[in-house]
């Protein structure tokens, strides 16, 4: 495994990156595995149909055609957006270090927004006036201290955080396309962020966000950030999920406490009980982060290894046979199971297990779950009527 | 050092305990040291004048005369109160384990109030309506779960905690005498606590509390308790001091969080940042204490050693000479210094250092500070006018 060599891509090579991530059953983790196995996206695209067929895909998986990728790139140019691949210098450094970092981002706005160390601020949509005031103040104080502030441009705390940060650097991470504004009353805010900060998404322009996109979006907010501040959050809320992601990603989790009598404080108080840092101000955040950026500079974690586009491929793992594939398929069920467990139970070499799971995922026969766990995808039973 | 043998005292022996603690320059720690050295209070009372003189006391220190102790005991009986010495069965078990536990307590009320495991609840005098509601609810839920609740009968949180706990066991710890009611509007509450719970003080009946009595009173609240709950407290408040005492005494510290915009939450939020357990309800307290009382039973820490009244005295340490006394006096200044540091700097045996410090304290020449530290007491400079 080698560290990623950061360099700009030609337009043509960038389209290979785009085609691979827009192909069927290819998510960010599969993308990275394909890159490690085949060395560059073009080679992976060639190998894709065969890999999926080996795992028993009933039909050819859909590979994104060149024209489609070209059309996406053209639409982005037309909208004033740019596409940035993970290996390019414009890609946010901290985000790059995630195992499941998006291979290609669409960006609207100023590239230098990603230069300062970033803090995420998230919280309730139905935030109280006090909660909004706190989020705005914390955001304003953070940008004054030289940080950027990332949030999700939702109602409530997100909106307040962007507003507070607008004199400085602020990043809106959207679940749908960069040009799809929700809630509609944030149109002016979107324009301001675009003009002074940055709007970012891993989805193509024009994508209308769906429920399943929001957890991914939340992972990007925390992934961009040294830490995430939760301002108001009920128990069992989306902000709590973001905070848990942040913890899993090794990011600091900060929570603003509140009275037990206020249901919007329940989630934050719970986070603090679970180990989040209690904060009352931007100064508390900065103090807690001091060891991470001793001279006001973010020190991003060492980037994870990533094969180079065009670099020599790592020798591929021995190709799994049908016997091994059968053993592994047998072990998988509707409940997700950890890869380590599959290795232990199958007694197969770890490289073989990873190879089979990659093929099964491409074939749409298994689904990847958080924590490197896999579940089998079953067809719904035929309707008896 | 031997564990304390719990047994009732005769009226006469109890008066020896009372005389010793009511004598000049004898505080609870000196009391314990004298008991360890002389085996019983009567022998310590005899040795007292000589000890103080050796350290250069200009005049005989005042020893509480028998008539005075008898009068205090008689007044207590008349008021329906009783005196309990530390070695007696009626003395609260957890409190007994403190190094500076009061040798004699005055009690009004029901002895069985001390049977259940106890939780202290403290907080702001100028508490908010929400804060009072929370304190009352937490206290009520704790007594329902079989705990007793101790507090200081002050305005605000203390009053609410006692009220909530009144259907069960509640203990009011007063800074002055058990019969001195402050604030005056708590007269009815005092009568109810006395009837259904217990009122406790280390001071004689009739003592009007002074500012310096309150920190001691706070130590008794936490000393009685497995843990202390702080409900509302500003930064730099008395409740925070109680919480710090509790931590030093090895008691659990619980704090109810609040909004950073509410100054009455500042102290609680700070405690949580410093490691206190964030709680929102009695259930949270009970859960955190579960390891300490697995079957709903308090398991008090093993009592500290204590010589027996009437037991054979521990062989006294070698009597310090004038040379050693001079070395130690020289090392002490207006800033408190730890005993360990005195031992290190003087290179004298630890027993000799303790002996000299005991004499100096009895002679009124040094003052004991928290953390086993000592400072020299200087006379105020003569008025130049």
XYZ file of C-alpha atoms in Angstrom:
770
model
C 0.000 0.000 0.000
C 1.431 3.411 -0.943
C 0.480 6.909 0.084
C -1.552 8.862 -2.401
C 0.501 10.992 -4.753
C -1.378 14.265 -5.029
C -1.392 15.623 -8.576
C -3.867 17.214 -10.975
C -5.507 14.903 -13.501
C -6.033 15.492 -17.192
C -9.676 15.956 -18.171
C -9.637 12.469 -19.701
C -8.264 10.699 -16.624
C -10.706 12.569 -14.371
C -13.551 11.206 -16.521
C -12.286 7.669 -15.803
C -12.632 8.408 -12.076
C -16.146 9.731 -12.649
C -17.211 6.755 -14.811
C -15.983 4.235 -12.251
C -17.802 5.805 -9.267
C -20.983 6.279 -11.330
C -21.056 2.586 -12.327
C -23.510 0.149 -10.816
C -22.683 -1.315 -7.378
C -19.491 0.744 -7.116
C -19.422 2.716 -3.869
C -16.434 4.579 -2.434
C -15.002 1.535 -0.642
C -15.330 -0.754 -3.643
C -13.798 2.051 -5.737
C -10.747 2.126 -3.489
C -10.396 -1.657 -3.549
C -10.611 -1.681 -7.334
C -7.975 1.045 -7.499
C -5.678 -0.936 -5.223
C -6.191 -4.051 -7.310
C -6.003 -2.568 -10.814
C -3.866 0.535 -10.268
C -6.121 3.012 -12.089
C -9.819 3.547 -12.831
C -9.490 2.759 -16.562
C -8.135 -0.713 -15.838
C -10.790 -1.259 -13.164
C -13.544 -0.270 -15.611
C -12.285 -2.928 -18.022
C -12.215 -5.622 -15.325
C -15.624 -4.753 -13.877
C -17.994 -6.888 -16.016
C -15.880 -9.974 -15.527
C -15.640 -9.522 -11.765
C -19.392 -9.204 -11.375
C -20.064 -12.147 -13.668
C -17.746 -14.378 -11.651
C -19.925 -13.791 -8.579
C -22.977 -14.873 -10.536
C -24.588 -11.573 -11.544
C -27.634 -12.519 -13.611
C -27.049 -9.657 -16.076
C -24.108 -7.428 -16.981
C -23.715 -4.666 -14.365
C -24.215 -1.201 -15.752
C -20.972 0.633 -16.447
C -21.257 4.388 -16.770
C -20.720 5.166 -20.474
C -18.142 7.842 -21.432
C -20.855 10.119 -22.894
C -22.692 10.166 -19.578
C -19.581 11.159 -17.612
C -18.776 13.791 -20.252
C -22.298 15.208 -19.977
C -21.971 15.428 -16.163
C -18.630 17.240 -16.475
C -20.053 19.613 -19.074
C -23.105 20.431 -16.941
C -20.810 21.160 -13.996
C -18.660 23.515 -16.099
C -21.796 25.260 -17.319
C -23.066 25.735 -13.745
C -19.690 27.178 -12.698
C -18.901 24.060 -10.655
C -15.830 21.893 -10.890
C -15.181 18.216 -10.380
C -12.270 17.231 -8.162
C -10.932 13.706 -7.869
C -9.598 12.400 -4.582
C -5.988 12.416 -5.807
C -6.117 16.066 -6.903
C -4.708 18.980 -4.894
C -8.088 20.737 -4.633
C -9.628 17.814 -2.717
C -10.079 18.560 1.017
C -7.151 16.910 2.786
C -8.927 15.569 5.886
C -11.761 14.121 3.836
C -9.239 12.294 1.656
C -8.068 10.295 4.657
C -11.423 8.545 5.072
C -11.663 4.929 3.961
C -14.923 5.774 2.200
C -14.061 9.265 0.931
C -15.976 10.124 -2.260
C -13.663 9.500 -5.263
C -15.070 12.602 -7.009
C -16.602 15.755 -5.518
C -18.597 18.479 -7.209
C -17.653 21.921 -5.878
C -19.204 25.358 -6.208
C -17.310 28.326 -4.822
C -13.860 29.162 -3.581
C -11.150 26.488 -3.459
C -9.292 28.292 -0.618
C -12.267 27.604 1.657
C -10.641 24.216 2.242
C -7.306 25.624 3.362
C -8.069 26.391 7.033
C -8.757 23.620 9.545
C -12.489 22.950 9.594
C -15.047 22.374 12.366
C -18.497 20.916 11.663
C -21.524 22.383 13.424
C -24.792 20.423 13.350
C -28.006 20.337 15.327
C -31.770 20.397 15.414
C -33.849 21.713 12.532
C -36.481 22.897 15.032
C -33.816 24.650 17.099
C -34.719 27.128 19.849
C -33.837 30.806 19.529
C -31.127 30.257 22.151
C -29.728 27.300 20.249
C -29.529 29.303 17.024
C -27.895 32.192 18.845
C -25.268 29.854 20.304
C -24.575 28.147 16.965
C -24.178 31.493 15.239
C -21.872 32.845 17.941
C -19.713 29.720 18.065
C -19.411 29.713 14.251
C -18.511 33.421 14.154
C -15.866 32.983 16.862
C -14.406 29.931 15.122
C -13.915 31.722 11.786
C -12.440 34.723 13.626
C -9.956 32.290 15.162
C -9.017 31.066 11.666
C -11.181 27.981 11.300
C -13.628 27.107 8.541
C -17.126 25.927 9.555
C -18.893 23.080 7.736
C -22.594 22.326 8.028
C -25.481 20.895 6.044
C -27.486 24.039 5.139
C -30.609 22.562 6.779
C -33.083 24.651 8.777
C -32.265 25.643 12.353
C -28.748 25.090 13.696
C -27.158 24.478 10.252
C -28.480 27.758 8.878
C -27.384 29.659 11.991
C -23.894 28.148 11.813
C -23.448 29.127 8.139
C -24.703 32.642 8.860
C -22.302 33.075 11.772
C -19.402 31.784 9.696
C -20.129 33.776 6.523
C -17.669 36.591 7.216
C -15.017 33.843 7.047
C -14.826 30.398 5.475
C -17.923 28.213 5.455
C -18.670 24.966 3.637
C -22.181 23.691 2.885
C -22.252 19.940 2.331
C -25.392 18.934 0.427
C -27.062 15.530 0.283
C -28.291 16.112 -3.269
C -26.679 18.026 -6.113
C -24.826 21.273 -5.318
C -27.542 23.210 -7.167
C -30.554 21.738 -5.354
C -31.478 24.181 -2.610
C -33.433 22.955 0.390
C -35.140 24.471 2.322
C -36.158 26.984 -0.383
C -35.820 29.975 1.968
C -32.075 29.322 1.999
C -31.660 30.424 -1.621
C -29.956 33.683 -0.616
C -27.766 31.837 1.894
C -26.769 29.340 -0.810
C -25.732 32.216 -3.078
C -23.695 33.839 -0.318
C -21.944 30.606 0.641
C -21.177 29.950 -2.998
C -19.747 33.467 -3.389
C -17.662 33.557 -0.200
C -17.279 29.895 0.766
C -17.946 26.547 -0.874
C -20.825 24.193 -1.601
C -19.894 20.533 -1.948
C -21.575 17.249 -2.876
C -20.627 13.777 -4.001
C -23.782 13.576 -6.118
C -24.169 14.895 -9.690
C -25.734 18.319 -10.151
C -29.497 18.127 -10.274
C -29.737 15.126 -7.937
C -32.799 15.480 -5.709
C -31.735 14.266 -2.253
C -33.389 11.178 -0.858
C -33.559 9.986 2.751
C -30.690 7.532 2.233
C -28.379 10.349 1.069
C -28.452 12.192 4.403
C -26.364 9.786 6.497
C -23.670 9.920 3.764
C -23.850 13.732 3.743
C -23.403 13.729 7.527
C -20.303 11.535 7.156
C -18.849 14.118 4.773
C -19.428 16.984 7.240
C -17.550 15.161 9.972
C -15.019 13.766 7.511
C -14.056 17.305 6.412
C -13.666 18.432 10.012
C -11.250 18.057 12.900
C -14.304 17.871 15.115
C -18.064 18.255 15.121
C -20.037 20.516 17.452
C -23.617 19.411 18.211
C -25.670 22.359 19.422
C -29.205 21.100 20.001
C -30.253 17.547 19.322
C -33.026 15.337 20.568
C -32.311 11.749 21.504
C -32.495 9.556 18.372
C -31.861 12.455 15.964
C -29.797 12.790 12.804
C -27.309 15.025 14.577
C -26.547 12.200 16.970
C -25.845 9.935 14.015
C -23.434 12.549 12.654
C -21.734 12.672 16.045
C -21.357 8.889 16.146
C -19.890 8.922 12.614
C -17.473 11.618 13.736
C -16.345 9.465 16.647
C -15.870 6.450 14.363
C -13.846 8.597 11.986
C -11.559 9.599 14.840
C -12.920 13.142 14.896
C -13.460 15.049 18.114
C -17.129 15.274 19.199
C -18.253 18.413 21.031
C -21.685 18.945 22.538
C -23.380 21.966 24.050
C -25.253 20.845 27.182
C -28.753 21.866 28.165
C -31.376 21.440 30.837
C -32.813 17.940 31.288
C -36.211 19.617 31.048
C -35.505 20.675 27.424
C -36.021 17.739 25.031
C -33.709 19.393 22.492
C -30.854 18.985 24.966
C -31.370 15.252 25.446
C -29.147 14.156 22.588
C -26.307 16.514 23.514
C -26.400 15.478 27.169
C -26.350 11.842 26.070
C -23.306 12.479 23.864
C -21.479 14.091 26.785
C -22.287 11.077 28.942
C -20.863 8.900 26.186
C -17.601 10.852 26.144
C -18.164 13.920 23.951
C -16.401 17.077 25.117
C -18.787 19.476 26.865
C -18.369 22.922 25.312
C -19.970 26.276 26.007
C -18.085 28.420 23.496
C -15.719 28.422 20.514
C -12.874 28.934 22.994
C -13.670 25.544 24.566
C -13.531 23.918 21.111
C -10.227 25.575 20.251
C -8.726 24.603 23.597
C -9.728 20.967 23.152
C -8.278 20.914 19.632
C -5.013 22.619 20.601
C -2.999 19.373 20.581
C -4.200 18.727 16.995
C -3.173 22.108 15.588
C -0.521 23.469 17.944
C 0.263 26.489 15.789
C -3.242 27.175 14.565
C -2.559 24.693 11.745
C -4.570 21.579 11.182
C -2.416 18.480 11.101
C -4.507 16.059 9.076
C -4.106 12.377 9.873
C -1.710 10.613 7.509
C -3.659 9.823 4.344
C -4.600 6.217 3.826
C -2.819 4.380 1.111
C -4.256 4.638 -2.349
C -2.988 3.183 -5.580
C -2.063 5.724 -8.236
C -4.011 6.280 -11.405
C -1.621 5.045 -14.017
C 0.741 3.567 -11.448
C 1.739 -0.078 -11.650
C -0.959 -2.308 -10.236
C -0.370 -4.211 -6.997
C -0.105 -7.919 -7.950
C -3.714 -9.114 -7.807
C -4.746 -11.587 -5.106
C -5.120 -15.198 -6.268
C -8.389 -15.425 -8.153
C -11.015 -17.117 -5.947
C -12.508 -20.347 -7.263
C -16.154 -21.438 -7.178
C -15.567 -23.564 -4.061
C -14.323 -20.616 -2.056
C -17.126 -18.405 -3.367
C -19.694 -20.996 -2.257
C -18.210 -21.232 1.246
C -18.395 -17.470 1.692
C -21.890 -17.087 0.207
C -23.027 -19.819 2.595
C -21.716 -17.875 5.587
C -23.535 -14.666 4.705
C -27.100 -14.020 5.759
C -29.614 -11.242 6.202
C -27.850 -10.090 9.399
C -24.618 -8.245 8.651
C -21.486 -10.181 9.622
C -17.978 -8.774 10.047
C -15.319 -9.609 7.468
C -13.046 -10.853 10.269
C -15.757 -13.325 11.244
C -16.104 -14.517 7.649
C -12.328 -15.078 7.521
C -12.382 -16.972 10.823
C -15.359 -19.173 9.939
C -14.288 -19.884 6.362
C -10.614 -20.425 7.277
C -9.864 -18.888 3.859
C -7.019 -16.389 3.338
C -8.142 -12.810 4.026
C -7.221 -11.727 0.447
C -9.531 -14.399 -0.964
C -12.400 -13.327 1.287
C -11.952 -9.693 0.276
C -11.823 -10.706 -3.381
C -15.045 -12.718 -3.179
C -16.858 -9.973 -1.249
C -15.771 -7.379 -3.821
C -17.181 -9.539 -6.629
C -20.405 -10.214 -4.699
C -20.867 -6.515 -3.993
C -20.333 -5.639 -7.661
C -22.806 -8.345 -8.589
C -25.358 -6.734 -6.255
C -25.556 -9.896 -4.143
C -24.266 -8.468 -0.854
C -24.587 -5.117 0.841
C -21.829 -3.373 2.760
C -22.733 -2.145 6.282
C -20.849 0.177 8.630
C -17.968 -1.438 10.493
C -16.778 -3.562 7.531
C -19.756 -5.906 7.812
C -21.686 -7.563 4.997
C -25.194 -8.890 4.584
C -26.642 -10.988 1.783
C -29.251 -9.266 -0.379
C -32.308 -11.432 -0.909
C -34.952 -10.924 -3.540
C -38.316 -10.065 -1.998
C -40.498 -13.226 -1.938
C -42.915 -13.433 -4.831
C -46.273 -11.902 -4.047
C -48.645 -14.856 -3.290
C -51.669 -13.018 -4.710
C -3.434 1.168 63.585
C -6.610 -0.758 64.414
C -10.139 -0.514 63.065
C -12.615 1.306 65.232
C -14.548 -0.942 67.593
C -18.126 0.317 67.449
C -19.769 0.322 70.882
C -21.984 2.613 72.946
C -20.220 4.813 75.485
C -21.205 5.495 79.063
C -22.425 9.032 79.688
C -19.132 9.747 81.474
C -16.873 8.525 78.658
C -18.948 10.420 76.096
C -18.328 13.602 78.080
C -14.553 12.970 77.731
C -15.044 12.934 73.934
C -17.016 16.152 74.117
C -14.476 17.915 76.375
C -11.568 17.004 74.122
C -13.174 18.277 70.891
C -14.406 21.451 72.643
C -10.875 22.294 73.892
C -8.812 25.065 72.359
C -6.938 24.277 69.117
C -8.355 20.730 68.980
C -9.980 20.081 65.627
C -11.153 16.685 64.327
C -7.746 15.731 62.872
C -5.821 16.699 65.997
C -8.472 14.819 68.003
C -7.796 11.668 66.030
C -4.046 12.031 66.379
C -4.370 12.506 70.133
C -6.581 9.430 70.329
C -4.023 7.413 68.403
C -1.250 8.645 70.663
C -2.973 8.427 74.050
C -5.551 5.707 73.481
C -8.563 7.569 74.924
C -9.829 11.144 75.294
C -9.332 11.225 79.083
C -5.611 10.501 78.739
C -5.342 13.016 75.885
C -7.013 15.708 78.022
C -4.367 15.151 80.681
C -1.503 15.389 78.208
C -2.851 18.472 76.413
C -1.351 21.343 78.499
C 2.096 19.813 78.390
C 2.007 19.228 74.623
C 1.036 22.829 73.916
C 3.634 24.189 76.330
C 6.398 22.205 74.662
C 5.659 24.005 71.386
C 6.023 27.347 73.134
C 2.405 28.354 73.805
C 2.630 31.655 75.686
C -0.288 30.721 77.991
C -2.024 27.492 78.963
C -4.423 26.419 76.236
C -8.029 26.340 77.305
C -9.303 22.879 78.138
C -13.059 22.461 78.167
C -14.030 22.039 81.842
C -16.268 19.084 82.814
C -19.109 21.417 83.885
C -19.213 22.975 80.431
C -19.442 19.608 78.670
C -22.108 18.499 81.158
C -24.089 21.666 80.481
C -23.921 21.042 76.714
C -25.109 17.463 77.180
C -27.930 18.608 79.474
C -29.076 21.290 77.042
C -29.133 18.711 74.252
C -31.238 16.326 76.333
C -33.617 19.145 77.174
C -33.991 20.043 73.466
C -34.708 16.399 72.605
C -31.342 16.053 70.862
C -28.692 13.461 71.513
C -24.926 13.466 71.323
C -23.251 10.638 69.431
C -19.525 9.950 69.527
C -17.743 8.664 66.456
C -17.200 5.212 67.981
C -20.893 4.735 68.799
C -23.331 2.669 66.713
C -25.640 5.650 66.022
C -22.891 7.558 64.203
C -23.383 7.598 60.383
C -21.078 4.903 59.006
C -19.827 6.675 55.865
C -19.082 9.865 57.780
C -17.032 7.893 60.289
C -14.605 6.909 57.550
C -13.453 10.512 56.974
C -10.058 11.483 58.328
C -11.619 14.660 59.742
C -14.989 13.233 60.829
C -16.454 15.172 63.767
C -15.688 13.242 66.992
C -19.115 14.162 68.385
C -22.353 14.973 66.546
C -25.522 16.550 67.864
C -28.615 14.888 66.369
C -32.278 15.775 66.332
C -34.734 13.299 64.883
C -34.814 9.664 63.889
C -31.703 7.497 64.178
C -32.912 5.141 61.406
C -32.568 8.030 58.929
C -28.905 7.020 58.718
C -29.601 3.410 57.777
C -30.181 3.763 54.002
C -27.371 4.769 51.648
C -27.365 8.553 51.334
C -27.021 10.979 48.415
C -26.263 14.674 48.931
C -28.101 17.256 46.822
C -26.771 20.818 46.759
C -27.082 23.860 44.523
C -27.802 27.535 44.131
C -29.714 29.523 46.744
C -31.140 31.718 43.951
C -32.208 28.649 41.985
C -34.562 28.886 39.014
C -38.033 27.366 39.152
C -36.799 24.627 36.798
C -33.803 23.931 39.013
C -36.001 23.585 42.097
C -38.389 21.322 40.219
C -35.517 19.080 39.152
C -33.994 18.949 42.639
C -37.356 18.052 44.161
C -38.037 15.369 41.567
C -34.583 13.814 41.844
C -34.833 13.768 45.667
C -38.315 12.222 45.559
C -37.186 9.529 43.113
C -34.084 8.773 45.188
C -36.036 8.194 48.407
C -38.555 6.071 46.492
C -35.592 3.975 45.356
C -34.523 3.509 48.978
C -31.908 6.222 49.393
C -31.733 8.984 51.995
C -31.111 12.546 50.781
C -28.798 14.932 52.646
C -28.695 18.687 52.104
C -27.968 21.920 53.929
C -31.474 23.364 54.443
C -30.456 26.591 52.669
C -32.773 28.494 50.322
C -33.288 27.263 46.761
C -32.006 23.825 45.769
C -31.412 22.615 49.356
C -34.983 23.401 50.379
C -36.400 21.759 47.244
C -34.293 18.627 47.819
C -35.492 18.262 51.434
C -39.094 18.795 50.364
C -38.844 16.176 47.640
C -37.240 13.704 50.043
C -39.591 14.266 52.995
C -41.877 11.293 52.322
C -38.706 9.210 52.891
C -35.434 9.755 54.719
C -33.848 13.197 54.640
C -30.946 14.653 56.612
C -30.392 18.371 57.141
C -26.785 19.190 57.965
C -26.517 22.583 59.652
C -23.494 24.856 59.902
C -24.602 26.210 63.290
C -26.429 24.474 66.120
C -29.202 22.003 65.258
C -31.748 24.438 66.727
C -30.677 27.527 64.775
C -33.012 27.791 61.787
C -31.894 29.743 58.758
C -33.514 30.994 56.567
C -36.395 31.723 59.000
C -39.075 30.675 56.474
C -37.746 27.118 56.812
C -39.056 26.758 60.338
C -41.863 24.416 59.273
C -39.452 22.433 57.077
C -37.048 22.096 60.051
C -39.882 20.722 62.181
C -40.882 18.229 59.481
C -37.301 17.043 58.906
C -36.852 16.668 62.650
C -40.073 14.653 62.902
C -39.519 12.361 59.898
C -35.780 12.584 59.238
C -32.756 13.952 61.038
C -31.025 17.279 61.690
C -27.315 17.058 62.383
C -24.476 19.391 63.391
C -21.004 19.179 64.839
C -21.537 22.472 66.687
C -23.226 22.843 70.108
C -26.901 23.782 70.197
C -27.392 27.514 70.001
C -24.292 28.155 67.886
C -24.999 30.921 65.384
C -23.318 29.850 62.124
C -20.464 31.965 60.804
C -19.016 32.077 57.299
C -16.140 29.759 58.234
C -18.586 27.054 59.390
C -20.106 26.548 55.935
C -17.219 24.798 54.198
C -17.098 22.326 57.135
C -20.853 21.800 56.872
C -20.462 21.088 53.154
C -17.790 18.488 53.927
C -20.255 16.748 56.227
C -22.956 16.610 53.525
C -20.590 14.914 51.096
C -18.993 12.857 53.856
C -22.386 11.353 54.774
C -23.115 10.509 51.142
C -22.082 8.006 48.497
C -22.239 10.884 46.032
C -23.301 14.495 45.710
C -25.672 15.859 43.064
C -25.166 19.517 42.082
C -28.318 20.911 40.517
C -27.665 24.570 39.732
C -24.425 26.303 40.559
C -22.648 29.340 39.237
C -18.930 29.240 38.605
C -17.078 30.028 41.873
C -20.010 29.034 44.111
C -20.227 27.181 47.411
C -21.833 24.192 45.694
C -18.714 23.808 43.579
C -16.619 23.736 46.742
C -18.876 20.990 48.110
C -18.401 19.076 44.861
C -14.615 19.379 45.065
C -14.688 18.179 48.702
C -16.809 15.251 47.594
C -14.236 14.345 44.945
C -11.397 14.576 47.474
C -13.345 12.361 49.863
C -13.667 9.750 47.121
C -17.389 10.413 46.710
C -19.080 10.368 43.315
C -19.873 13.847 41.925
C -23.004 14.251 39.791
C -23.999 17.427 37.977
C -27.144 18.430 36.118
C -26.122 20.276 32.927
C -27.669 23.452 31.593
C -27.512 25.920 28.749
C -24.287 27.948 28.437
C -26.573 30.989 28.265
C -27.766 30.346 31.855
C -25.159 31.540 34.397
C -26.595 29.153 37.009
C -25.478 26.251 34.804
C -21.862 27.415 34.534
C -20.625 25.628 37.637
C -22.361 22.344 36.788
C -21.067 22.382 33.219
C -17.577 23.061 34.556
C -17.839 20.123 36.964
C -18.858 17.840 34.095
C -15.879 19.045 32.093
C -13.707 18.218 35.078
C -15.045 14.678 35.261
C -18.325 14.802 37.200
C -21.020 12.408 35.959
C -23.660 14.194 33.865
C -27.077 13.253 35.221
C -30.593 14.147 34.163
C -32.559 12.081 36.675
C -32.386 9.959 39.814
C -32.180 6.914 37.541
C -28.864 8.209 36.156
C -27.528 8.596 39.715
C -28.635 5.125 40.726
C -27.137 3.606 37.587
C -23.785 5.279 38.212
C -23.771 4.114 41.839
C -24.786 0.541 41.019
C -21.235 -0.827 41.418
C -21.124 0.701 44.944
C -24.357 -0.843 46.185
C -25.045 -3.825 43.942
C -28.043 -4.986 45.970
C -29.405 -1.593 46.839
C -27.109 -1.607 49.879
C -24.450 0.994 50.532
C -21.046 -0.556 51.016
C -19.220 2.083 53.020
C -15.473 2.326 52.535
C -13.518 0.461 55.196
C -13.377 2.705 58.244
C -10.063 4.367 58.929
C -8.151 3.147 61.926
C -8.957 4.752 65.202
C -7.576 4.027 68.644
C -10.128 2.870 71.163
C -11.273 4.937 74.086
C -9.902 2.987 77.004
C -7.798 0.766 74.751
C -4.068 0.480 75.286
C -2.260 3.468 73.850
C -0.018 3.034 70.809
C 3.575 3.520 72.003
C 4.099 7.280 71.633
C 6.546 8.542 69.017
C 9.933 9.660 70.369
C 9.411 13.032 71.976
C 10.750 15.765 69.654
C 13.544 17.941 71.037
C 13.950 21.695 70.719
C 16.397 21.323 67.823
C 13.875 19.402 65.736
C 11.107 21.810 66.675
C 13.262 24.743 65.524
C 14.034 23.099 62.177
C 10.336 22.539 61.474
C 9.214 25.983 62.632
C 11.871 27.469 60.360
C 10.436 25.583 57.354
C 6.874 26.812 57.889
C 5.663 30.136 56.499
C 2.516 32.010 55.690
C 1.951 29.844 52.594
C 0.698 26.366 53.475
C 3.245 23.606 52.901
C 2.553 19.869 52.662
C 3.656 17.613 55.507
C 5.519 15.442 52.990
C 7.489 18.488 51.937
C 8.344 19.300 55.560
C 9.561 15.716 56.029
C 11.660 15.894 52.864
C 13.203 19.281 53.627
C 13.823 18.629 57.327
C 15.098 15.060 56.752
C 13.470 14.270 60.123
C 11.497 11.054 60.726
C 7.848 11.439 59.731
C 6.676 10.589 63.270
C 8.772 13.434 64.670
C 7.357 15.885 62.121
C 3.801 14.827 62.940
C 4.522 15.149 66.646
C 5.938 18.667 66.316
C 3.066 19.791 64.066
C 0.524 18.419 66.558
C 2.148 20.396 69.356
C 2.379 23.545 67.232
C -1.266 23.251 66.247
C -2.322 22.814 69.878
C -0.193 25.815 70.800
C -2.065 27.845 68.155
C 1.135 28.498 66.226
C 0.246 26.728 62.977
C -2.957 26.289 61.049
C -4.004 23.118 59.255
C -5.119 23.529 55.590
C -6.852 21.082 53.269
C -4.580 18.444 51.746
C -2.529 17.884 54.926
C -0.746 21.226 54.570
C 0.297 23.620 57.322
C 0.942 27.358 57.524
C 2.487 29.356 60.339
C 0.144 31.727 62.149
C 1.703 35.178 62.587
C 0.511 37.844 64.964
C -0.820 40.875 63.144
C 1.902 43.564 63.126
C 1.465 46.109 65.906
C -0.575 49.088 64.838
C 1.947 51.902 64.145
C -0.455 54.579 65.342
